[in-house]
């Protein structure tokens, strides 16, 4: 009896709490004229959305050399790609001898595991924050190179992406610099 | 035939009844719409959610959207069902729900047909709804439906008795079964003050009667997935839904009329009393929703035991107490005392019934603690020995 | 008309009705099917049917490389992903004789315990729903949501993390991890308190759960129950204490045990376990050392030496065991999982003897099965 009444008190209190601050977050938009509600939860920095290919701004070409490492490592075998000789390399603008000709990811099958990103040696693939790609037809999100690059470029712009290897180099360089200064102060 | 009706009833009365029924239907539909919105919003708030927000400002158009959806949905009739029974069951349920309202007054004059035996009529008609539920369960050729229908029969019939008994004791207090008389009799004090026991019994039995948590056993979603309603869809289902909310509203209105003085209240007289009546009813309904947001569901055997071992004896007791009080003509507070004493007995009985396990729990906690201490001591002893 | 079953036994009276509960039923927790023989409202006999969610995970593992198998383990017990990842990684590490850095062990423990809390919170929610109470589920889901948001910020995914690696972790936790977890723990305690006050000692809830499906310690051991279902019967057995793995021997925590072995004990034990897990995480945060976590093996092809290992761990649902055979190639030769839910489910028949239909739902709920793990 008393615990029942206590329970009713709990719901009452949480209602008062709820009147002040419901935990619901609206999606996709937030509120209307009469009530403004919290924004949809933003994705976290490390959020793994659909994979996409990155774009090398310096050379204006994809990072991907179509080396097939990620394709072999993908647990669901949802990717495929074709390689070609890089015309920009022949012109001497790019250091990549080979480059991706076509690339397809069947996002229906992708399980967003992130293994492809981990194994790529060329910083060519990223897990974007894109997660709203539902469609009515079954094969609508088998995406090919242009869409992958577009998604990747969007992600790069949004997050100010720096290629991980470059970032590691910068960090290492910073460490080395710090070491040298430390050494300098010692001597 | 119509001619004879016209002759016996009189043309004016006939027209009034038709118009009145139409008005009642409209008003009740609006009330049901408001109740569904209220329930969704209130439950949402109880659970830290927002409830409907999309349709219209703050989601106020949600009930209308729901109604449209339900009407436009395909109405599936299972192939192996008894078609006629499947069709007629919702109608029985909803008609009996509507018929109750013929004689429930909103104010002194806002009533379609006041009856001298109004309370009796209401109780009689509310039993008919049970038939509809049993038929619905049986006719839909579904085992969950059958189970639900049988549960409904058992539950509703057992809880009918306390309701009748409490209604009788209220009728004795008011010296009438006419709803208007009952309200008028509460001029000096509302019956809640003299019959708190009656109110509690009536409210609990009323919850069971309309199948509200914790007595939503006959359509328990997590056990028998909707019981009698499991095969219904579209407009048919919405009819059940309508009946359920009308019944809820009726139980709340009856609670207010029998125990909280109906439309009488300070400051307003005549038909303005509706301004007192409606908020009172909605408050009672909000308590019903609040209970829904808090309690788990009972099991069918516990429910029946509760009805026959607690509710029925106590409701007889309330009749006897009222009779004694009236016979000796004692002052009103004596009934209050007796009734409160009875209420404590109810409380104690519920407490006893329900806390059998709780006592075990408190013992369990003590034993658990002892066991844990013992184990900890045991595990520390070798460690110390090892340390040595 | 309802169909009366054929006599189950030749001499039985034909009074029983065959009631198919599931696979599409709101409270069978996934696609699980129970065939109940009911006599009125009483359950006479029950026959569980499993396999609706069979995906052949164990066979699939044989075709994947060692680090790809982690993604499959994520999907076994999909409410305790980190725990599953951990036990698999430990199996391969044991096979290869790898040492894992202190820091990654601690982070693994923190994440596993948080995952245990999240899983138990979901249990409290569904237990309330099975008994007919709606509000506790919302409160518990709020708590679980917070934990999952933390998981997202750590691993990038809310459920299928793929974050643990053989020999370490995918990457270090974010910088604000420790303060974030400390805040989270406070909120977790509040949420658990609230749902506990609301539900645990509610008289109706007690009447529904207490003394339902009580099984003795001997029976529990005989049926191979593990985890909360075993401890509710009063057996003090938890792999974290009985055979400490990872860094669990460095923490001070209790193993709550029940006494009667009924549904309420199984429920309340999990409430208590949430508090114990909070204690573990607090201590782990205090002790969290610095160091390298990223596994050097993440990108490389792993070829463990030929051999076999058996590794066990305490999952939220009980003891999980992984038996791994390697033939020295880059893919496991065979992986066999001992799923706790599956073994706990074996006691269903015993528990449902002479219960009511309403109890059947509660009993199944209190077992807390995850069909992804039962069917694999
Ligand atoms: S994304 Fe990376 S790993 Fe995959 S083909 Fe391109 S370069 Fe190779
Ligand atoms: S995220 Fe995983 S499943 Fe998706 S493409 Fe990359 S490796 Fe394949």
Coordinates of C-alpha atoms in Angstrom, one line a residue, chain B residues 43 46-49 80 82 138 141-144 146-147 151 213-214 216 221-225 292-302 350-351 353-355 357-358 360-365 367-368 371-372 375-376, chain C residues 1-3 17-22 25-27 40-41 129-135 138 142 198-199 201-208 210-212 234 236 254-260 264 268 272 356-359 361:
Chain B
X43 CA 1.0 9.7 -19.9
X46 CA 4.4 11.0 -16.6
X47 CA 7.1 9.3 -18.6
X48 CA 9.2 12.3 -19.4
X49 CA 8.2 12.3 -23.0
X80 CA -12.6 -18.3 -39.9
X82 CA -18.2 -16.0 -37.0
X138 CA -15.4 -15.8 -29.1
X141 CA -11.8 -17.3 -33.7
X142 CA -8.6 -16.5 -31.9
X143 CA -7.4 -18.2 -28.7
X144 CA -6.1 -14.9 -27.3
X146 CA -11.3 -16.3 -26.3
X147 CA -9.1 -16.0 -23.3
X151 CA -11.4 -13.0 -18.5
X213 CA -4.5 -0.3 -15.1
X214 CA -4.0 -2.1 -12.8
X216 CA -6.4 -4.1 -17.6
X221 CA -1.1 -6.3 -24.2
X222 CA 1.9 -8.1 -22.9
X223 CA 0.1 -11.3 -22.2
X224 CA -2.9 -11.9 -24.5
X225 CA -2.1 -9.1 -26.9
X292 CA -2.2 3.9 -15.3
X293 CA 1.2 5.5 -15.5
X294 CA 2.3 4.1 -12.2
X295 CA 1.1 0.6 -11.6
X296 CA 1.8 -2.8 -13.0
X297 CA -1.0 -5.2 -13.8
X298 CA -2.5 -7.8 -11.5
X299 CA -2.9 -11.4 -12.4
X300 CA -6.3 -12.8 -13.0
X301 CA -6.5 -15.0 -9.9
X302 CA -5.3 -12.2 -7.7
X350 CA -5.0 -4.9 0.8
X351 CA -1.9 -4.5 2.7
X353 CA -2.9 -9.5 0.7
X354 CA -0.3 -7.7 -1.2
X355 CA 2.5 -7.5 1.3
X357 CA 5.7 -11.1 -0.3
X358 CA 7.0 -7.8 1.0
X360 CA 9.6 -11.9 2.8
X361 CA 11.5 -9.2 1.0
X362 CA 12.5 -7.4 4.2
X363 CA 13.6 -10.7 5.7
X364 CA 15.4 -11.5 2.5
X365 CA 17.3 -8.3 2.8
X367 CA 19.4 -12.6 5.4
X368 CA 21.2 -11.4 2.3
X371 CA 25.1 -13.9 4.1
X372 CA 27.2 -11.3 2.5
X375 CA 31.1 -14.4 3.0
X376 CA 33.2 -11.3 3.2
Chain C
X1 CA -13.9 -21.6 -32.9
X2 CA -10.8 -22.4 -30.9
X3 CA -9.2 -25.6 -31.7
X17 CA -5.9 -25.8 -25.3
X18 CA -2.8 -25.2 -27.4
X19 CA -1.7 -21.6 -27.2
X20 CA 1.0 -20.4 -29.5
X21 CA 2.9 -17.6 -27.8
X22 CA 5.2 -16.0 -30.3
X25 CA 4.3 -11.7 -29.5
X26 CA 5.0 -8.4 -27.6
X27 CA 6.7 -10.1 -24.7
X40 CA -8.1 -22.5 -18.7
X41 CA -5.6 -19.9 -17.4
X129 CA 6.6 -3.8 -19.3
X130 CA 6.0 -7.5 -18.9
X131 CA 4.3 -6.9 -15.6
X132 CA 2.3 -4.1 -17.2
X133 CA 4.1 -1.0 -15.8
X134 CA 5.0 1.5 -18.5
X135 CA 6.8 4.3 -16.7
X138 CA 10.9 5.1 -20.0
X142 CA 16.7 7.3 -20.5
X198 CA 8.8 3.2 -8.5
X199 CA 8.8 -0.5 -9.2
X201 CA 8.7 -2.7 -3.9
X202 CA 5.4 -1.9 -5.5
X203 CA 2.9 -4.3 -3.9
X204 CA 1.3 -5.4 -7.1
X205 CA 4.7 -5.9 -8.7
X206 CA 5.7 -8.0 -5.7
X207 CA 2.5 -10.0 -5.9
X208 CA 3.2 -10.7 -9.5
X210 CA 7.5 -13.0 -5.6
X211 CA 7.4 -16.8 -5.3
X212 CA 7.0 -17.2 -9.0
X234 CA 21.7 -18.3 -3.7
X236 CA 27.7 -17.3 -5.0
X254 CA 30.3 -7.6 -4.0
X255 CA 28.4 -10.4 -5.7
X256 CA 24.8 -9.9 -4.7
X257 CA 23.0 -13.2 -4.2
X258 CA 19.3 -13.9 -3.9
X259 CA 17.8 -16.4 -1.5
X260 CA 14.6 -17.8 -2.9
X264 CA 11.6 -11.1 -8.0
X268 CA 16.2 -7.3 -7.7
X272 CA 21.8 -4.5 -7.1
X356 CA -0.6 -18.9 -15.0
X357 CA -0.4 -17.5 -18.5
X358 CA 0.4 -14.1 -17.0
X359 CA 3.3 -15.7 -15.1
X361 CA 5.4 -13.8 -19.6

